[in-house]
PDB file of C-alpha atoms in Angstrom:
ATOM      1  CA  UNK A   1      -8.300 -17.107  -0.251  1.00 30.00           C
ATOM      2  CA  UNK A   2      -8.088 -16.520   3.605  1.00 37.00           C
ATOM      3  CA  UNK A   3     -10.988 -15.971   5.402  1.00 39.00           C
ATOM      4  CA  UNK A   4     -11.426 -12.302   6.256  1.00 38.00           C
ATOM      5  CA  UNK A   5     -12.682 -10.914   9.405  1.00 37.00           C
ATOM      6  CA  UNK A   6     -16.537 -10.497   9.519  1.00 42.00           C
ATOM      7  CA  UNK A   7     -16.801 -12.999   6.195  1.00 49.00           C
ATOM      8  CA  UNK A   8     -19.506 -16.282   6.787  1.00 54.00           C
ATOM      9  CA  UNK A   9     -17.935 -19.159   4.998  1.00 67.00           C
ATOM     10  CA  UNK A  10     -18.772 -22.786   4.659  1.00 84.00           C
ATOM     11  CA  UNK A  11     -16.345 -25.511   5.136  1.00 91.00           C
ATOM     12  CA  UNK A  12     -16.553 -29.654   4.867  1.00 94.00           C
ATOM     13  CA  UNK A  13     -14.267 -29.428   8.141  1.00 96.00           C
ATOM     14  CA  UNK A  14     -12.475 -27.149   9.913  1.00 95.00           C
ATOM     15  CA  UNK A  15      -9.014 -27.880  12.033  1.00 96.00           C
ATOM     16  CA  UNK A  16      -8.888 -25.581  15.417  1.00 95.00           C
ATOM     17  CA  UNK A  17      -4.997 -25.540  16.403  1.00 93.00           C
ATOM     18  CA  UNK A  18      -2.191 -25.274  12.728  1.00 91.00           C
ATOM     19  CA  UNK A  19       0.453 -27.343  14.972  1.00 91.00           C
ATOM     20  CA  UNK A  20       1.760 -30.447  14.026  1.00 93.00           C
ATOM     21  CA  UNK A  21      -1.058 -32.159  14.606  1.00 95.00           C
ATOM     22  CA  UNK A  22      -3.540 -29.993  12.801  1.00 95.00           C
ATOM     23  CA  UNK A  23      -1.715 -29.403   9.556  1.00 95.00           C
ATOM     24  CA  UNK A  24      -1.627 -32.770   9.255  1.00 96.00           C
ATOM     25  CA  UNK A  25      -5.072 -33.760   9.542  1.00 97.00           C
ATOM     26  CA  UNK A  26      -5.483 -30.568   6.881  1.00 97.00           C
ATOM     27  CA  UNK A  27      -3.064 -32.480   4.641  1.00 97.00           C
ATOM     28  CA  UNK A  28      -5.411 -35.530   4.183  1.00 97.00           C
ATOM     29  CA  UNK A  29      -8.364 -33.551   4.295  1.00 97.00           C
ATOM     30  CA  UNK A  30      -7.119 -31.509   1.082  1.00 96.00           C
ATOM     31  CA  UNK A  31      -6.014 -34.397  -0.550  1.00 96.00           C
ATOM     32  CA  UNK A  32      -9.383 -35.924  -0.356  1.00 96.00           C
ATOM     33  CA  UNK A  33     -10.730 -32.966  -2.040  1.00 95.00           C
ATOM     34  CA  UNK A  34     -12.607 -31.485   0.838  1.00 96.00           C
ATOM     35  CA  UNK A  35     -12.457 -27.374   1.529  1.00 94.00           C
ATOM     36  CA  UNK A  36     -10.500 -27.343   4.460  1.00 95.00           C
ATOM     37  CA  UNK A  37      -9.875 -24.425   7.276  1.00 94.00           C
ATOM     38  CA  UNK A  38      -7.126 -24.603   9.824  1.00 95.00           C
ATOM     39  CA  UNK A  39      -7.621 -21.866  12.092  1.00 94.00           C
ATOM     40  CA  UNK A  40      -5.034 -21.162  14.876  1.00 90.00           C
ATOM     41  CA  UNK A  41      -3.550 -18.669  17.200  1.00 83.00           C
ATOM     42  CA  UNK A  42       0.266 -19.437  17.921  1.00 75.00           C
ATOM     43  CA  UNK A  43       2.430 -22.795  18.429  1.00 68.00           C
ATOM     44  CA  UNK A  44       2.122 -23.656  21.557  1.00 70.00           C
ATOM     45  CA  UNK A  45       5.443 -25.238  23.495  1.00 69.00           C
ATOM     46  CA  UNK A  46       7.180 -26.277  19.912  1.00 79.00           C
ATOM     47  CA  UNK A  47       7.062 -22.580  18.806  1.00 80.00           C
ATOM     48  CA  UNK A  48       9.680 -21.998  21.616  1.00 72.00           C
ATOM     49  CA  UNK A  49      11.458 -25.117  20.803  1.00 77.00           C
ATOM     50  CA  UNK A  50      15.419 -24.204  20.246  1.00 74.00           C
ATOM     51  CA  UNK A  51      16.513 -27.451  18.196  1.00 78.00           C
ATOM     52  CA  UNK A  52      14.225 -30.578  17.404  1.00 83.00           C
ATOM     53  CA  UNK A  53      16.360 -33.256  15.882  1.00 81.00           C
ATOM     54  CA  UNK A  54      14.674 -36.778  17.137  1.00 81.00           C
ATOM     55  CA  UNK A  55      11.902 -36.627  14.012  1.00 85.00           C
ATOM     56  CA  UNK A  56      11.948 -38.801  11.055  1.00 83.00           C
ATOM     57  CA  UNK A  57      13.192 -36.928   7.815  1.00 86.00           C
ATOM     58  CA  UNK A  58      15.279 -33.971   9.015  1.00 83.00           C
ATOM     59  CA  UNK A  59      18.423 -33.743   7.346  1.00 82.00           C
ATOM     60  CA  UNK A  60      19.601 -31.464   9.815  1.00 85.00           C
ATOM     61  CA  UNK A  61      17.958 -29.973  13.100  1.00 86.00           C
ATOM     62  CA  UNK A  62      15.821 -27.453  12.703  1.00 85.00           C
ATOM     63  CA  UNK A  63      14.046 -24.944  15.354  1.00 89.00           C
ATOM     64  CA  UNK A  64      10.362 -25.392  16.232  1.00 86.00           C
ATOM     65  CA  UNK A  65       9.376 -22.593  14.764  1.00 89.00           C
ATOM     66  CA  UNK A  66      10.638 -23.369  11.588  1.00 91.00           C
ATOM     67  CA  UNK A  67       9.029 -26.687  11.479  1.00 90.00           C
ATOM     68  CA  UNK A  68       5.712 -25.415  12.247  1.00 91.00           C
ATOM     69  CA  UNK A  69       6.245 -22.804   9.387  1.00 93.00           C
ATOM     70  CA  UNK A  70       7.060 -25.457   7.054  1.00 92.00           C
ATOM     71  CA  UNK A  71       3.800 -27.856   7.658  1.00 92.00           C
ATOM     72  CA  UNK A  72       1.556 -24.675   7.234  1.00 94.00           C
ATOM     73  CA  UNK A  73       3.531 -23.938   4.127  1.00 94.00           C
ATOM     74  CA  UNK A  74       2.769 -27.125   3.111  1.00 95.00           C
ATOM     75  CA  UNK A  75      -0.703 -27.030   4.109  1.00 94.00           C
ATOM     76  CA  UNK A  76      -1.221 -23.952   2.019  1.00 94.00           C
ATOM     77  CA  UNK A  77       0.379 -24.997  -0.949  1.00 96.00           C
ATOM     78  CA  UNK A  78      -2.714 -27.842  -0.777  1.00 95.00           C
ATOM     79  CA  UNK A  79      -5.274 -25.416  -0.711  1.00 95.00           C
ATOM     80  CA  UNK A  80      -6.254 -25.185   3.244  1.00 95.00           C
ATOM     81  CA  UNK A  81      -7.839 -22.017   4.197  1.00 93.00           C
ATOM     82  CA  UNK A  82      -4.823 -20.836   7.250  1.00 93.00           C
ATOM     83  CA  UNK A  83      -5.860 -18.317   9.146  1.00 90.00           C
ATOM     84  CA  UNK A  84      -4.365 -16.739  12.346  1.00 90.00           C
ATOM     85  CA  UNK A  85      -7.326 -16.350  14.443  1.00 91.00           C
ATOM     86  CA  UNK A  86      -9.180 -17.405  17.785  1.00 90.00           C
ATOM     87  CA  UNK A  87     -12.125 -20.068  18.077  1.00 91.00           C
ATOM     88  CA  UNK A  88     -14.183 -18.212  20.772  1.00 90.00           C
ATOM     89  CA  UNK A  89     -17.000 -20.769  20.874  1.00 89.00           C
ATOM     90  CA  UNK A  90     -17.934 -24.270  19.303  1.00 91.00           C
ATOM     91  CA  UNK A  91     -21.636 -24.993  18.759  1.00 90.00           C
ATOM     92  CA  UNK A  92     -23.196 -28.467  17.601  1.00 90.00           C
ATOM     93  CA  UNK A  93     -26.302 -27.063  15.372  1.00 90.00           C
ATOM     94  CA  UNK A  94     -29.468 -29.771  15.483  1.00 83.00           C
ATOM     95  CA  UNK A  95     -29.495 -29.645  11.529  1.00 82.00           C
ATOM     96  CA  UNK A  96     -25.827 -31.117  11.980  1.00 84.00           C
ATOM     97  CA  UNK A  97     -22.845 -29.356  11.367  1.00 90.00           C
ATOM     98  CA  UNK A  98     -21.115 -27.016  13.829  1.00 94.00           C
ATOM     99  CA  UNK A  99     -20.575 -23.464  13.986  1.00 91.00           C
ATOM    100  CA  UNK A 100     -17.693 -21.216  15.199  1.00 91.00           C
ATOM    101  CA  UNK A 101     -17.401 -18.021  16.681  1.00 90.00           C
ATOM    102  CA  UNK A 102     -14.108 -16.572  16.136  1.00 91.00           C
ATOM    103  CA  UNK A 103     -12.302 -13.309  17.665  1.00 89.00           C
ATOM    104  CA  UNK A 104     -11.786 -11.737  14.166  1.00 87.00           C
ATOM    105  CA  UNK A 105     -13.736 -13.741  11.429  1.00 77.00           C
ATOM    106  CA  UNK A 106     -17.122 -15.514  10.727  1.00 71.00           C
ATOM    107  CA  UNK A 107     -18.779 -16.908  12.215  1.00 84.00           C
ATOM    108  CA  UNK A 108     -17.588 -20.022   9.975  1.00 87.00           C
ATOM    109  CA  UNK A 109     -19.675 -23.338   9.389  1.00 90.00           C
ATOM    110  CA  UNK A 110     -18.396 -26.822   9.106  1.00 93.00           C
ATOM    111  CA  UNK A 111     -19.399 -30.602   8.944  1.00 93.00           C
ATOM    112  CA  UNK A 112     -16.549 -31.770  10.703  1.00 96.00           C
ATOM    113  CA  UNK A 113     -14.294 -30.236  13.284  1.00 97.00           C
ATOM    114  CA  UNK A 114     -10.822 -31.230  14.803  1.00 97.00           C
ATOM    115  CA  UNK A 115      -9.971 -29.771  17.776  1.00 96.00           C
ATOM    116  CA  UNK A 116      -5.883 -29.815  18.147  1.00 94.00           C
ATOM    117  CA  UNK A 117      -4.820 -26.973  20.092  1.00 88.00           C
ATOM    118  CA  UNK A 118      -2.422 -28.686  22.140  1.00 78.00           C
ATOM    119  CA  UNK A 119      -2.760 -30.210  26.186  1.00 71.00           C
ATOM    120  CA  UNK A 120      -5.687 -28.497  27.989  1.00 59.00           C
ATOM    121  CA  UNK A 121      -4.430 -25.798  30.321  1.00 57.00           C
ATOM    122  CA  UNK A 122      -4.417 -26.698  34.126  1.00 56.00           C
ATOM    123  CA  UNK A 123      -6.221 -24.678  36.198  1.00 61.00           C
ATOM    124  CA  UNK A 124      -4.269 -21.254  37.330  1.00 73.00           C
ATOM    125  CA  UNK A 125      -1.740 -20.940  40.314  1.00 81.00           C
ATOM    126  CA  UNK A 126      -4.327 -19.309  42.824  1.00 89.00           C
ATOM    127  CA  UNK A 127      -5.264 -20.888  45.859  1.00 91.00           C
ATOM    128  CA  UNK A 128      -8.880 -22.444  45.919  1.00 90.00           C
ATOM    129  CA  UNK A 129      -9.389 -22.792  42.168  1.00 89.00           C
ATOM    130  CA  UNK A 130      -9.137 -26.335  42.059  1.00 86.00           C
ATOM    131  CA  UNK A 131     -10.973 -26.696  45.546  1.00 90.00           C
ATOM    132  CA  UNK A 132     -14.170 -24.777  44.197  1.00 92.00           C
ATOM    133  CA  UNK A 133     -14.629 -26.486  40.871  1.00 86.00           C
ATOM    134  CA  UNK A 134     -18.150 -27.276  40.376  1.00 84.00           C
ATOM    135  CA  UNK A 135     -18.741 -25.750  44.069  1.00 90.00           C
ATOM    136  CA  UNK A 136     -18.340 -22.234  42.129  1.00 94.00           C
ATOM    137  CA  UNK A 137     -15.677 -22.076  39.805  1.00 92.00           C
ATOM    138  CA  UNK A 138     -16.702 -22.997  35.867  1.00 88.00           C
ATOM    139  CA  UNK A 139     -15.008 -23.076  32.763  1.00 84.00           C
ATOM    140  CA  UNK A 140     -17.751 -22.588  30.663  1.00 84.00           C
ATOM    141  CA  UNK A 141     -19.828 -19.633  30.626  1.00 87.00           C
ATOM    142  CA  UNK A 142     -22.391 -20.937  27.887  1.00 79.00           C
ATOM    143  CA  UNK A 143     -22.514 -24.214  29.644  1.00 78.00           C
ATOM    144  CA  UNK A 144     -23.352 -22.936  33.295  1.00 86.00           C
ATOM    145  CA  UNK A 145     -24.425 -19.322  32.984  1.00 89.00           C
ATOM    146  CA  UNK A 146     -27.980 -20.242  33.724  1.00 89.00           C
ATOM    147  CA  UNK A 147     -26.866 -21.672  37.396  1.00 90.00           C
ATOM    148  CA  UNK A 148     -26.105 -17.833  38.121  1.00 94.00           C
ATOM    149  CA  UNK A 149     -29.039 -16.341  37.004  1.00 94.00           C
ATOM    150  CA  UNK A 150     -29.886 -12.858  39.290  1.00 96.00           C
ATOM    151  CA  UNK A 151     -26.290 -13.703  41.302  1.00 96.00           C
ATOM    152  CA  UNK A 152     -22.981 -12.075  41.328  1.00 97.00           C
ATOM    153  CA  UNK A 153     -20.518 -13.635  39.593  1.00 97.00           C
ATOM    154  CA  UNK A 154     -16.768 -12.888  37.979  1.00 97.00           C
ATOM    155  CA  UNK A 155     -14.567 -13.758  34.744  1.00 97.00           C
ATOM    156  CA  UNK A 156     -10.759 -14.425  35.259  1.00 96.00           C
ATOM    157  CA  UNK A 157      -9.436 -13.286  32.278  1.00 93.00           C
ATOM    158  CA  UNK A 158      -8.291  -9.949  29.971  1.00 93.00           C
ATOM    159  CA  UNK A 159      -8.960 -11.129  26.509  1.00 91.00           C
ATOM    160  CA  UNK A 160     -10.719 -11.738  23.998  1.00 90.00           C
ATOM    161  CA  UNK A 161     -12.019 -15.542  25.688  1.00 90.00           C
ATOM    162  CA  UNK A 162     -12.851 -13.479  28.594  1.00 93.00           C
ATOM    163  CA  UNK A 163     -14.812 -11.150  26.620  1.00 93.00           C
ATOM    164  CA  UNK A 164     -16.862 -13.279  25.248  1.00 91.00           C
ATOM    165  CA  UNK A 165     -17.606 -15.514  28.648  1.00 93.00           C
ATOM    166  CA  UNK A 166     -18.663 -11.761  30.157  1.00 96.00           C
ATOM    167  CA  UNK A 167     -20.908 -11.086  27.169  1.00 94.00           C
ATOM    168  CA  UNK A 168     -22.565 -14.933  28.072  1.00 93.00           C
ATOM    169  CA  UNK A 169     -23.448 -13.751  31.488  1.00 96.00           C
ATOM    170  CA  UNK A 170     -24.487 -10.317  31.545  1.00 96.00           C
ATOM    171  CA  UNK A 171     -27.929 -10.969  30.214  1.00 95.00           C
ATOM    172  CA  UNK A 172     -28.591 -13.808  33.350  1.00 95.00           C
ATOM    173  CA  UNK A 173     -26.236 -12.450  36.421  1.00 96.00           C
ATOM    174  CA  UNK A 174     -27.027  -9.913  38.853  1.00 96.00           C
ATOM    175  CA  UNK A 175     -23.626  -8.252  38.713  1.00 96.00           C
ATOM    176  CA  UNK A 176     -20.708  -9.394  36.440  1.00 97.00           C
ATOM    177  CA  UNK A 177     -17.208  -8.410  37.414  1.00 97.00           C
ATOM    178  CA  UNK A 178     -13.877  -8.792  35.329  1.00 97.00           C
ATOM    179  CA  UNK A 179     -10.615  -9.937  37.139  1.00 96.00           C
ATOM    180  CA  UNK A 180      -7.307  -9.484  35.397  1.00 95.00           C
ATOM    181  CA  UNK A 181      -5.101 -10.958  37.756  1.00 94.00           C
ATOM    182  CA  UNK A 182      -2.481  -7.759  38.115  1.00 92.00           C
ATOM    183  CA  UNK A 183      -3.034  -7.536  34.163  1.00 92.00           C
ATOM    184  CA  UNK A 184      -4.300  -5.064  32.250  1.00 94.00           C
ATOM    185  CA  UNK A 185      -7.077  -5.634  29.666  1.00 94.00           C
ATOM    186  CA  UNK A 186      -6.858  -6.034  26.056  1.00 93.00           C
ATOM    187  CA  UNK A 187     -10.762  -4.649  25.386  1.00 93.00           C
ATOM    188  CA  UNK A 188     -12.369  -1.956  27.547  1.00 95.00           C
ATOM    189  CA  UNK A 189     -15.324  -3.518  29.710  1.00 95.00           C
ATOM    190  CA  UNK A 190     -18.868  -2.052  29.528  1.00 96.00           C
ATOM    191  CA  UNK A 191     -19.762   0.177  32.296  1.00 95.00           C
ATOM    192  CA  UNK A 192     -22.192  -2.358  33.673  1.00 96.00           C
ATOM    193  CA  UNK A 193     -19.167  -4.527  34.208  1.00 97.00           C
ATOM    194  CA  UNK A 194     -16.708  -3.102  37.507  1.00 95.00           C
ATOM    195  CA  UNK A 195     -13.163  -3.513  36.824  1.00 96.00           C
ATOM    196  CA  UNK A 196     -11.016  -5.235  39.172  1.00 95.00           C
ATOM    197  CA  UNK A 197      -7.015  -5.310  38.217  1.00 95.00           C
ATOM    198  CA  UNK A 198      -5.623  -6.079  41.636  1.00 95.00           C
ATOM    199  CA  UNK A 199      -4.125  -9.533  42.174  1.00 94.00           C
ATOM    200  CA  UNK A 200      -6.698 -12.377  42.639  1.00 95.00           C
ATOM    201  CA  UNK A 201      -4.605 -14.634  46.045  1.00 95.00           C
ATOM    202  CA  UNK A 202      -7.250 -16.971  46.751  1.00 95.00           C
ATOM    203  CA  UNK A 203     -10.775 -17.864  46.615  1.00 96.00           C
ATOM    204  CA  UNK A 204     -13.083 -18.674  49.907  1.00 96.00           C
ATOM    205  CA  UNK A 205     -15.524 -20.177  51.407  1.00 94.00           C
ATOM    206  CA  UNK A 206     -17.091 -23.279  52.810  1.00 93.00           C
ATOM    207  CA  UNK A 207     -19.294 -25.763  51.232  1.00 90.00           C
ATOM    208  CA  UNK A 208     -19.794 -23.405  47.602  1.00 94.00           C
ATOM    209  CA  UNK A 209     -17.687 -20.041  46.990  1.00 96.00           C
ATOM    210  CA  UNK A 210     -18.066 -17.218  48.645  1.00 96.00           C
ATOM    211  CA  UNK A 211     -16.069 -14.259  47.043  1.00 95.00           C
ATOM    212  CA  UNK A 212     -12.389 -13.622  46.253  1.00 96.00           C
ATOM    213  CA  UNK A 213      -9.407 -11.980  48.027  1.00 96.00           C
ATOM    214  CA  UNK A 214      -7.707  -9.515  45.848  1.00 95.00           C
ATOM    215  CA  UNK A 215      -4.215  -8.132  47.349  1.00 94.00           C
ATOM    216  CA  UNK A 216      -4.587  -4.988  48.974  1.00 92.00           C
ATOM    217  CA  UNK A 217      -8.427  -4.555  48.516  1.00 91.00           C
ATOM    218  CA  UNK A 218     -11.894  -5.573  49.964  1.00 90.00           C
ATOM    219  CA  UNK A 219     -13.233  -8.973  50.046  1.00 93.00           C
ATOM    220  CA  UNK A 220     -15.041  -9.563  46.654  1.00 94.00           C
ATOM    221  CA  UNK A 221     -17.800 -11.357  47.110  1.00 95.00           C
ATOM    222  CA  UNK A 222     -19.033 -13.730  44.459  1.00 96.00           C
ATOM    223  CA  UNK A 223     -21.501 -16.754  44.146  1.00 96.00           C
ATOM    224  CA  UNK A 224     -19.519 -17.788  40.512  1.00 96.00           C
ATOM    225  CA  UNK A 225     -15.765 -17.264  39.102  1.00 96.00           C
ATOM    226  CA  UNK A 226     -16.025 -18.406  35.306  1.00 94.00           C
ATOM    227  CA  UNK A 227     -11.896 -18.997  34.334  1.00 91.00           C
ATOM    228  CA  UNK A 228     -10.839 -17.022  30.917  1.00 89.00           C
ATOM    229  CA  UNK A 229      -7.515 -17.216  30.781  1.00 87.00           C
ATOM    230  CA  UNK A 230      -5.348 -16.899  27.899  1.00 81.00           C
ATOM    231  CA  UNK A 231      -7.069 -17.997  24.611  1.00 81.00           C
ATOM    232  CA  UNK A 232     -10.522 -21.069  24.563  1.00 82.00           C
ATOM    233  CA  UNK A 233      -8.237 -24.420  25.029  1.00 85.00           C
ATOM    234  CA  UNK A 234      -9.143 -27.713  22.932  1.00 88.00           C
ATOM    235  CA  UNK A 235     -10.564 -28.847  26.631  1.00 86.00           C
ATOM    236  CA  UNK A 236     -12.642 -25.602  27.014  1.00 86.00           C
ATOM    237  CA  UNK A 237     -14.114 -25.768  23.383  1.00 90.00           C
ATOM    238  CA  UNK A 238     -14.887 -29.349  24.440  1.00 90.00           C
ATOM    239  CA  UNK A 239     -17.228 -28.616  27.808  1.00 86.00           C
ATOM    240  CA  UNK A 240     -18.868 -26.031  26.023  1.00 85.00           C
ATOM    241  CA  UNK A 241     -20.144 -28.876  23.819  1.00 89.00           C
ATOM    242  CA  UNK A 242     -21.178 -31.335  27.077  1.00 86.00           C
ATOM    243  CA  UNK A 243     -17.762 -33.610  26.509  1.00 90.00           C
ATOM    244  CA  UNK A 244     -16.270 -34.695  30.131  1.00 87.00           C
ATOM    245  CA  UNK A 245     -12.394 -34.465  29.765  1.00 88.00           C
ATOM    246  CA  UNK A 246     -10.586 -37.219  31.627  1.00 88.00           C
ATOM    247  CA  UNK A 247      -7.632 -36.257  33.525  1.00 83.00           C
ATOM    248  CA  UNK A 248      -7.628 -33.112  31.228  1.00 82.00           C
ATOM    249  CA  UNK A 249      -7.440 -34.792  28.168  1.00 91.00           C
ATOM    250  CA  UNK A 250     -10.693 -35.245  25.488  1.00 93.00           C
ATOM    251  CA  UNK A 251     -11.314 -38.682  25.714  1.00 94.00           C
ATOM    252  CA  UNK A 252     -11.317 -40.548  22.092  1.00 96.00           C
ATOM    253  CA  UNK A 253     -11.628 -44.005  20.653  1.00 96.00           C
ATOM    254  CA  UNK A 254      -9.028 -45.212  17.900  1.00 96.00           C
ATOM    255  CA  UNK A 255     -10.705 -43.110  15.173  1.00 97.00           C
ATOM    256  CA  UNK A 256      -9.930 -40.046  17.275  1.00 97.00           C
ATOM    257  CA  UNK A 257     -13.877 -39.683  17.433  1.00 97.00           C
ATOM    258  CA  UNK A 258     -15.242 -38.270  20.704  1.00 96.00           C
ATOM    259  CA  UNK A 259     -18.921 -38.744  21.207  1.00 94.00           C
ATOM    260  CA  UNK A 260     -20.192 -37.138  19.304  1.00 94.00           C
ATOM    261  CA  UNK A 261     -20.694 -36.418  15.483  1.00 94.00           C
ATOM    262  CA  UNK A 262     -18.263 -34.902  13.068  1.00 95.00           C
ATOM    263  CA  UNK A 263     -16.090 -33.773  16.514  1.00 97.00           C
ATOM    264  CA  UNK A 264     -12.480 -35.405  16.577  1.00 98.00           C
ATOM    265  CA  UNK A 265      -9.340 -34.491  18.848  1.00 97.00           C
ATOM    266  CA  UNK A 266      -5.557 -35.221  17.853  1.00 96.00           C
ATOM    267  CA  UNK A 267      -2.243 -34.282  19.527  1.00 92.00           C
ATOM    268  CA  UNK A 268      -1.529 -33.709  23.237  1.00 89.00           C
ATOM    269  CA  UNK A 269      -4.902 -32.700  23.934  1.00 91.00           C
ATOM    270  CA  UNK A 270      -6.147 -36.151  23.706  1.00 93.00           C
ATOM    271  CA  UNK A 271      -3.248 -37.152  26.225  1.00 88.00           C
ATOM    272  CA  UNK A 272      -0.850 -38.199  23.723  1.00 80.00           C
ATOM    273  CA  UNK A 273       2.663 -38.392  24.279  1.00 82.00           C
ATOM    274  CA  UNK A 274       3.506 -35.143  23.772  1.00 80.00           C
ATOM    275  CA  UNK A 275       6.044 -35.621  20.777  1.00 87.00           C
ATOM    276  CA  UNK A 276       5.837 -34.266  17.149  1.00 89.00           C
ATOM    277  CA  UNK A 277       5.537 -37.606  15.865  1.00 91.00           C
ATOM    278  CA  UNK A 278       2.949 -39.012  17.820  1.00 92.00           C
ATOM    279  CA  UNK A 279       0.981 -35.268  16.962  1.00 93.00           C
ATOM    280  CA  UNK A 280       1.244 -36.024  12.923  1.00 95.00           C
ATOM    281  CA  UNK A 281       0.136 -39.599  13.633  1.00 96.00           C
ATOM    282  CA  UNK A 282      -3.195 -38.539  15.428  1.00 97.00           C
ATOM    283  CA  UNK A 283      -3.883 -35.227  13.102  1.00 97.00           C
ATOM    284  CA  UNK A 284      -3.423 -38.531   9.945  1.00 97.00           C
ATOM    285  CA  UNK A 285      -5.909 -41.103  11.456  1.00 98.00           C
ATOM    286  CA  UNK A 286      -7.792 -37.581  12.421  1.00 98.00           C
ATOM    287  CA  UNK A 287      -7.965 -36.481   8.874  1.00 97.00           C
ATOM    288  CA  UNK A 288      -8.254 -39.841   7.076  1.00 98.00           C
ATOM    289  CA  UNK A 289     -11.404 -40.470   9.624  1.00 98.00           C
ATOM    290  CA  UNK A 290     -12.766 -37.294   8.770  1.00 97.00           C
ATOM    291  CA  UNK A 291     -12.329 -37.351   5.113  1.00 97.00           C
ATOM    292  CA  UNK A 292     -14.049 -41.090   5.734  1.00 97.00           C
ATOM    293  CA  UNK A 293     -17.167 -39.251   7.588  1.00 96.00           C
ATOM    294  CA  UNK A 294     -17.740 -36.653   5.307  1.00 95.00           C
ATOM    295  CA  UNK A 295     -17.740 -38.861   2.216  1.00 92.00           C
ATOM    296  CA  UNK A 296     -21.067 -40.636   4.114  1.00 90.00           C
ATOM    297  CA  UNK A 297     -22.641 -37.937   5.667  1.00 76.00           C
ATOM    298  CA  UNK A 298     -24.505 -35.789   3.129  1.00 70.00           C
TER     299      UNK A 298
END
């Protein structure tokens, strides 16, 4: 049965991301007899893939999208839990185990997790992002909300990620603002929480951040700019759990283990070739290792 929005469930592990990679880590975690969840929110790149032909087994090419709707087929027909849904948040818990806050569901609980959501998403197109990082600019509103306690500070972002970064800050921050970017938002901010829909061109200041410069408006001034864009990447998931990424990618070792317990990473977010079959050969070792932990961790 599918996990239904506002349902608590228990899994042995749980797969963030139902691409190539993902699916088939679920594959071998099913097999192994383990209650599986494979939670995703589209297919990245190969969903808009016209014709993929170079992959072992095709009799005949077939579109991206149809591939990935074969492997969750597949993964179904096993007995994984699919839903179509968005990991919001990733917590270790000190009784081991992690839990997961999604946009529609759960929260859900798992031993295991594999986070496969495809490459990490660069930092946006807007002049002084990169420059500020650390200086200012965060990724991780549950990792560095504290830093802004009683200051003003902003979320780039209009969904349900950003939502859930604003909710992290309000109780700490002096002022929290929400900047779409030119876009309009998909949830209606609380009045505490001023609106801004202009265009975000660039970010200033000197040694930390000062504010933003939105087209055709004031000068916003901010001492934090937590980046929400789009849904929680693999790499964002990852800092909110203390993991350093490494050029962008989540650094593992040849179990796909990162540091730390239960927590693997497959696919491109790990900076693997970014081909299908180097995806299903990282979401295997992913969900042979797993099945492998679970079987010794009680």
């Amino acid at each position: 049965m599918a996990l239904q929005a506002k349902e608590t469930k228990e899994y042995d592990a749980l797969v963030v991301g139902h691409g190539p990679a993902g699916c088939s880590a679920a594959l071998y975690l099913c097999r192994a007899g383990l209650r599986a969840a494979v939670i995703g929110k589209d297919g990245g790149a190969l969903e808009r893939a016209e014709k993929i032909e170079n992959f072992y087994g095709l009799g005949e090419p077939l579109s991206g999208l149809a591939l990935l709707e074969t492997g969750r087929r597949q993964c179904a027909a096993l007995g994984a839990d699919l839903r179509e849904d968005e990991v919001l948040a990733l917590e270790w818990l000190e009784t081991g185990g992690y839990k997961i806050e999604l946009a529609e569901g759960g929260p859900a609980f798992t031993r295991a997790v594999l986070l496969a959501t495809g490459r990490a998403k660069r930092a946006p197109r807007i002049e002084g992002i990169s420059a500020f990082e650390g200086r200012g600019v965060s990724y991780c509103a549950v990792c560095d909300a504290f830093l802004y306690r009683g200051r003003q500070v902003a979320v780039l972002g209009g969904g349900a990620y950003a939502k859930h970064e604003m909710e992290a800050l309000l109780p700490l921050a002096k002022r929290v603002t929400l900047l779409t970017d030119g876009a309009e938002p998909e949830f209606d901010p609380p009045p505490e929480v001023a609106l801004r829909t202009e265009r975000l061109l660039r970010l200033e200041g000197e040694e930390k951040l000062a504010g933003a410069q939105l087209e055709n408006a004031p000068f916003e001034a901010l001492d934090g700019l937590f980046v929400a864009l789009g849904s929680a990447s693999a790499g964002d998931l990852a800092r909110k759990l203390g993991l350093r990424l490494r050029d962008g990618a989540i650094p593992v070792n040849e179990k796909q283990e990162t540091d730390l317990p239960g927590l693997y990473a497959a696919g491109d977010c790990t900076g693997a070739f970014a081909q299908v079959a180097f995806a299903v050969a990282e979401g295997a070792r992913a969900g042979m290792e797993m099945s492998a932990f679970l079987r010794k961790t009680p």
